[in-house]
Backbone as numpy.savetxt, mean C-alpha at the origin, in Angstrom:
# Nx Ny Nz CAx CAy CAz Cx Cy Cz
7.86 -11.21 -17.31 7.00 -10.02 -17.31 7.89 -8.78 -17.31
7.29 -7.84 -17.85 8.17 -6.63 -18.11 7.34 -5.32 -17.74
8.07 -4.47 -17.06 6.39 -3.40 -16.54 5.85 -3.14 -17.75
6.41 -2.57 -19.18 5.22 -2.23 -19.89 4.03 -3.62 -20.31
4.69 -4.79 -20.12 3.94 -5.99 -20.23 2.53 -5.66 -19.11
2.78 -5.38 -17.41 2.35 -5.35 -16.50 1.52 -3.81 -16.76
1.49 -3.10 -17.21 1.17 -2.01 -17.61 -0.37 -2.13 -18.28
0.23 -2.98 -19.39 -1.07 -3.14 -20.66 -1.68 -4.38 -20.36
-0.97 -5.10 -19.59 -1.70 -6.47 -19.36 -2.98 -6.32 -18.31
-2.06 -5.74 -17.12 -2.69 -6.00 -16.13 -4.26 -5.17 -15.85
-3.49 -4.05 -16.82 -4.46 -2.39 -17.38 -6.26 -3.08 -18.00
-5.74 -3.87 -19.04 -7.05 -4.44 -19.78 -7.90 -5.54 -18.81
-7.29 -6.33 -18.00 -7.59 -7.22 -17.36 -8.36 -6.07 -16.00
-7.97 -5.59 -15.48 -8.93 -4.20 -14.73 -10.73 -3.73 -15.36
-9.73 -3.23 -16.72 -10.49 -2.70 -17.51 -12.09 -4.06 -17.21
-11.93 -4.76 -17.29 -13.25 -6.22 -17.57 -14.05 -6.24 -16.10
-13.34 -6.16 -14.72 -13.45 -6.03 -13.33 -14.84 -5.47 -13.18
-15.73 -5.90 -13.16 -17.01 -4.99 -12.73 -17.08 -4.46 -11.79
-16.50 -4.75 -10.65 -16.38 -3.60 -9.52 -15.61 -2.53 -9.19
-14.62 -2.58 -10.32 -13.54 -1.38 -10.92 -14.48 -0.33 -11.49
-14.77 0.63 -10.47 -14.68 2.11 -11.23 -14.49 3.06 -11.58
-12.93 2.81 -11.41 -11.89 4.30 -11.87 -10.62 3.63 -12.42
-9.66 3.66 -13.39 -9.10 3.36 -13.57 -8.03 4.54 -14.88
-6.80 4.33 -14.19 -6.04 5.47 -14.79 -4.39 4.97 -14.85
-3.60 4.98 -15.77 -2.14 4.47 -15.84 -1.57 6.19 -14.81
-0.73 5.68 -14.30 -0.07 7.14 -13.59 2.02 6.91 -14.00
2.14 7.96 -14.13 3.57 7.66 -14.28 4.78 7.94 -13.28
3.90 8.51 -11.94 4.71 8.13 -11.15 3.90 7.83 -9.66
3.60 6.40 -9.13 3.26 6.43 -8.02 3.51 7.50 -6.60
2.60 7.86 -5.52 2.98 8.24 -4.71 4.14 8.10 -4.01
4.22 7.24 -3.23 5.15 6.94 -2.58 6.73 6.25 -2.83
6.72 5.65 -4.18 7.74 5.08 -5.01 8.28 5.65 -5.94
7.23 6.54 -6.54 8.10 7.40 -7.65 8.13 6.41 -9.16
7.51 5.52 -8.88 7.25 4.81 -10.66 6.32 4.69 -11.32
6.28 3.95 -12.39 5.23 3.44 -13.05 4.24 2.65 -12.15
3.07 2.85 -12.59 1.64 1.96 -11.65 0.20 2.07 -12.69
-0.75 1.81 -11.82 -1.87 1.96 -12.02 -2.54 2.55 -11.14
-3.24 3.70 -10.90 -4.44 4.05 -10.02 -5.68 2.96 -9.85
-6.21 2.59 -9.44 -7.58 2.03 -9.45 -8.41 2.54 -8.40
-9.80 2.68 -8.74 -10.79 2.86 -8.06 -11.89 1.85 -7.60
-12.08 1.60 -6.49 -13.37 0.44 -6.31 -14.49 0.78 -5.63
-15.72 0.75 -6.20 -16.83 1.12 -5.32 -17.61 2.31 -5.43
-18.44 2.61 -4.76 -19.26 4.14 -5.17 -18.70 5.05 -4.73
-18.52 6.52 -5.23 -18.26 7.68 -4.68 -19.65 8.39 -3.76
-20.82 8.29 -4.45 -21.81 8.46 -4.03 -22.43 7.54 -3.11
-22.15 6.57 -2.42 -22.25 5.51 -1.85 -21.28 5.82 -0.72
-20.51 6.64 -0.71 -19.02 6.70 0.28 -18.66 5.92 0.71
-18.45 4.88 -0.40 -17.38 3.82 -0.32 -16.49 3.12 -1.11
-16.00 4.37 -2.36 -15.01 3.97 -2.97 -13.54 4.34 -2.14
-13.12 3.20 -2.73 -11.55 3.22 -2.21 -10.71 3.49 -3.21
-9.44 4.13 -3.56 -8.62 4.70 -4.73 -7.06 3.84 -4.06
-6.72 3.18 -4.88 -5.21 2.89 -4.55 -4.26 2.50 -5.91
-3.32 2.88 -5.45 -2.45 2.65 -7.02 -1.43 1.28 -6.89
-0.84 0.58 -7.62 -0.69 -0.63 -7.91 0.66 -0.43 -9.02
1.75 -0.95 -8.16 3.13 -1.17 -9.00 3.58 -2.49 -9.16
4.33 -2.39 -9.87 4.91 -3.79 -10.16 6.85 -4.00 -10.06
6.94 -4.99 -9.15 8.23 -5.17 -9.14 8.84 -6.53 -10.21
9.59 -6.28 -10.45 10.13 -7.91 -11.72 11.24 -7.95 -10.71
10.38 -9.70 -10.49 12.04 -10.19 -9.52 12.66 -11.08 -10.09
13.96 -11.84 -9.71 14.28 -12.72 -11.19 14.02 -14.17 -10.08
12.11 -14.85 -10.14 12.54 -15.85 -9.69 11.38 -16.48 -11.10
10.87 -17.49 -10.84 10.20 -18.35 -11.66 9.06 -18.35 -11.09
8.42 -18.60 -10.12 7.86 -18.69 -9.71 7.11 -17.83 -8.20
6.15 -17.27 -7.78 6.26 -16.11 -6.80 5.39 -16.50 -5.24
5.93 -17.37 -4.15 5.07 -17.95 -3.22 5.02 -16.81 -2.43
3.87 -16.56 -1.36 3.40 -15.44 -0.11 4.87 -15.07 0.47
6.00 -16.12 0.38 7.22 -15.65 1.29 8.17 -15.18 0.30
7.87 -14.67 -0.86 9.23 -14.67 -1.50 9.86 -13.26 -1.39
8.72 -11.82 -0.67 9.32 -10.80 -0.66 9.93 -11.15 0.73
9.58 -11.49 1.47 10.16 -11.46 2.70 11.32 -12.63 3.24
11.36 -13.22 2.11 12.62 -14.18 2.33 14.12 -13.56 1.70
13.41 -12.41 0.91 15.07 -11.31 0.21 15.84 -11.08 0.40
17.05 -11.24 0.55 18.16 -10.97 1.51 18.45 -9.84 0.77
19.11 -8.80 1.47 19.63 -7.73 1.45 20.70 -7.49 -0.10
20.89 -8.57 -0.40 21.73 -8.54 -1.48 21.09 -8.79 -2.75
20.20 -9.53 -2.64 19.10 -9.79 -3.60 18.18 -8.85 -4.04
17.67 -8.09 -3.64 17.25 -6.72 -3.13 18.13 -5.66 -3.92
19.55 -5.77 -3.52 20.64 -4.85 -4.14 20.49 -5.26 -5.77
20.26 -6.72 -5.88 20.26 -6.94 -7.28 19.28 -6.41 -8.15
18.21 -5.99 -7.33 17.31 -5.67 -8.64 17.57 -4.29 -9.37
16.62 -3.56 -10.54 16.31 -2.51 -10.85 15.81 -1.77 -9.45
16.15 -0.53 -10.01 15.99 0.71 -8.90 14.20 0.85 -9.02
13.40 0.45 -10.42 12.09 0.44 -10.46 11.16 -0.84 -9.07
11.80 -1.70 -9.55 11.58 -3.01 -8.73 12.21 -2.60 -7.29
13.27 -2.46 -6.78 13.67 -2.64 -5.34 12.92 -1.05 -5.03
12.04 -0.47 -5.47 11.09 0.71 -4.38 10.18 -0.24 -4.68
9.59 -0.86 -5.59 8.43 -1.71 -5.02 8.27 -3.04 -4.35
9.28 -3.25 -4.02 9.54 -4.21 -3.22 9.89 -4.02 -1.80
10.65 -2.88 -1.78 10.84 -2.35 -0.71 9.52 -1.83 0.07
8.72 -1.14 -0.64 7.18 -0.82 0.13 6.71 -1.58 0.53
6.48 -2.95 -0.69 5.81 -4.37 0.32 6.67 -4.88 1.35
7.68 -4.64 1.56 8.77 -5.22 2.38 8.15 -4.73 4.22
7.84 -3.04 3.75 7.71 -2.39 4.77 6.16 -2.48 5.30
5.62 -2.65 4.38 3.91 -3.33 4.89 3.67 -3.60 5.21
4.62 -5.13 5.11 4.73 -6.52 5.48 5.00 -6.43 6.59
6.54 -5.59 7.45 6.93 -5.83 8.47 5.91 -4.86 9.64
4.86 -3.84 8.99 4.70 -2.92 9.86 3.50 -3.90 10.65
2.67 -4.60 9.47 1.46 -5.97 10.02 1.87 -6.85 10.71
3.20 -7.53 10.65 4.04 -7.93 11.61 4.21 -7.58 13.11
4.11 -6.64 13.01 4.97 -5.95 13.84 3.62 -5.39 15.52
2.75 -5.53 14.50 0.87 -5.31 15.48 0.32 -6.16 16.42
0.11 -6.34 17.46 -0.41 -7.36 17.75 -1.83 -7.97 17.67
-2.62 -6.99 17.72 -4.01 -7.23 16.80 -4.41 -6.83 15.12
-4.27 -7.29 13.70 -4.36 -6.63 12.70 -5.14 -6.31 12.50
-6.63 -6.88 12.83 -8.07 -6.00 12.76 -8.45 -4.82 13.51
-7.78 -4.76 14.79 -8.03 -3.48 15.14 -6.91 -2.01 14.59
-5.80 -2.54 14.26 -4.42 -1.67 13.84 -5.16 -1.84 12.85
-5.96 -2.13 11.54 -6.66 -1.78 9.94 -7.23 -0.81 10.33
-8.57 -0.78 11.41 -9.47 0.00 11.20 -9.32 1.13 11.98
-8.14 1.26 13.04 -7.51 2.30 13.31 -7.07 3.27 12.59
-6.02 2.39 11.57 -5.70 3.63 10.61 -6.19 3.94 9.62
-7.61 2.80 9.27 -8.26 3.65 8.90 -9.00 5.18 9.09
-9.35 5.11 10.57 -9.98 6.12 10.83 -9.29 7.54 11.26
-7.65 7.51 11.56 -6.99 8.05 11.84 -6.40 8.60 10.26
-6.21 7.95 9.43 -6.28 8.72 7.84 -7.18 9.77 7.52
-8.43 8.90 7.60 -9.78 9.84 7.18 -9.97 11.25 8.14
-9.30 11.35 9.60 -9.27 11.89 10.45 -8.34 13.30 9.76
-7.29 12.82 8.96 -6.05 13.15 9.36 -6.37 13.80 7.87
-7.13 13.16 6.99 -7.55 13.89 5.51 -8.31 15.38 5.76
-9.27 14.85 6.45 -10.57 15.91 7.16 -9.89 17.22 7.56
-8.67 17.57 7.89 -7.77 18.55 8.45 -6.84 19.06 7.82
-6.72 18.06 6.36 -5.39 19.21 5.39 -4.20 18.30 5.76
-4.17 17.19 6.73 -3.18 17.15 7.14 -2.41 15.75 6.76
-3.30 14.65 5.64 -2.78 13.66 5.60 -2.67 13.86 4.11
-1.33 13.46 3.48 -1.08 13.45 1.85 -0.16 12.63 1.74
-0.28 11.89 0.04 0.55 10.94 -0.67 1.90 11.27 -0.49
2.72 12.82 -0.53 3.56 13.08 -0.24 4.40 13.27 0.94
5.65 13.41 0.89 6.33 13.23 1.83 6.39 14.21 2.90
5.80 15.49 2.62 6.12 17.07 3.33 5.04 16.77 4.70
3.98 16.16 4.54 3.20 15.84 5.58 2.97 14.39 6.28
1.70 14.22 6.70 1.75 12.86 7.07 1.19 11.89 5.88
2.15 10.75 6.17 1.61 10.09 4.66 1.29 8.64 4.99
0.88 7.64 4.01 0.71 6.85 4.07 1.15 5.81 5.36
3.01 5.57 4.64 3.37 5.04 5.40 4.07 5.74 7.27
4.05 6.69 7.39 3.93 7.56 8.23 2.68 7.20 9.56
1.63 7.52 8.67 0.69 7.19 9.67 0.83 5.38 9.93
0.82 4.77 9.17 1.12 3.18 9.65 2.07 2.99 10.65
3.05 3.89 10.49 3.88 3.48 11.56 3.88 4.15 12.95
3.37 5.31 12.82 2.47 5.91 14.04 1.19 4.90 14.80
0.06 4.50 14.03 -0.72 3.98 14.22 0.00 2.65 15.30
0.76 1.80 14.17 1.49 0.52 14.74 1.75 0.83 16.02
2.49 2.17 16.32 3.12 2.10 17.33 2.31 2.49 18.52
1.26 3.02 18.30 -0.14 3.13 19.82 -0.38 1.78 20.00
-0.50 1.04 18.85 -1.52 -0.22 19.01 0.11 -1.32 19.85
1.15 -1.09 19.68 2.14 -1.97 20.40 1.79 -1.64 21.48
1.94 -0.16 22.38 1.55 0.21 23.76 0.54 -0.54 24.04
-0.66 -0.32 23.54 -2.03 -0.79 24.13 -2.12 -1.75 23.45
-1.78 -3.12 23.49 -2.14 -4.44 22.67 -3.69 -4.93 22.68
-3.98 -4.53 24.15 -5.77 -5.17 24.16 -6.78 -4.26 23.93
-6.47 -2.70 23.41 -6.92 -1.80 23.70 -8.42 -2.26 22.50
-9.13 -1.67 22.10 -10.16 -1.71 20.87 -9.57 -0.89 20.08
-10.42 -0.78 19.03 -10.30 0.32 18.00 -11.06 1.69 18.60
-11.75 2.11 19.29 -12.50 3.09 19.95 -11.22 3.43 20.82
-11.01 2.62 21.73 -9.82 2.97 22.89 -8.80 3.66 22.22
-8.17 2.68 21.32 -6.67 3.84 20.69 -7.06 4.80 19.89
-7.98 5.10 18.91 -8.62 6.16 18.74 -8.72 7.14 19.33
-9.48 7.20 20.81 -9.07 8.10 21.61 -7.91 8.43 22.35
């Protein structure tokens, strides 16, 4: 696979998705700085579409099991394209921040609500100058380590 392969492939195969309703090639993701896809799912008028964009890393294996980003060694990693090791590196950091939680259903809907919180105020963006994506995840993560039994209401407040 080759990103423009992943580009047009993955693009048309969206395109068919009936619950896809936004869809846009972007040329440089938020947080990575590459090639992706935007996608949209769900109603706007419904207030419950979700918007997230979608990169692609080319790793050189054959085959791709649930452990293969996180089995990478540091050198392997060094081996790839500079396109591939930021998107690998993001899932890398995803990976370890869900790790890293001790409840994942309540740390989801935390930061969920602490985003939407944090949108509502000017104060949460894709970019780096404010609070961002991965920013708030790792904020979030880190209330929910303090308070492990807390709810989602509790660390919220």
């Amino acid at each position: 696979i080759t990103l423009p392969m992943f580009q047009q492939d993955f693009y048309c195969a969206l395109t068919r998705h009936t619950r896809v309703t936004y869809l846009r090639p972007v040329r440089q993701c938020y947080m990575t700085s590459v090639p992706g896809i935007e996608v949209g799912v769900g109603s706007s008028s419904a207030g419950t579409r979700v918007r997230f964009q979608v990169t692609c890393a080319i790793l050189p294996v054959d085959t791709i099991a649930k452990s293969t980003l996180t089995d990478m060694t540091p050198v392997q990693l060094d081996a790839l394209d500079d396109t591939s090791k930021r998107c690998a590196t993001m899932a890398l950091v995803a990976q370890r921040i869900l790790e890293a939680v001790p409840r994942r259903a309540e740390f989801q809907l935390t930061l969920r609500v602490i985003r939407q919180w944090a949108r509502q105020r000017g104060l949460y963006t894709p970019y780096a100058a404010a609070l961002n994506g991965v920013s708030c995840a790792i904020l979030t993560a880190r209330v929910c380590q303090l308070h492990p039994n807390a709810s989602t209401a509790r660390l919220i407040n």
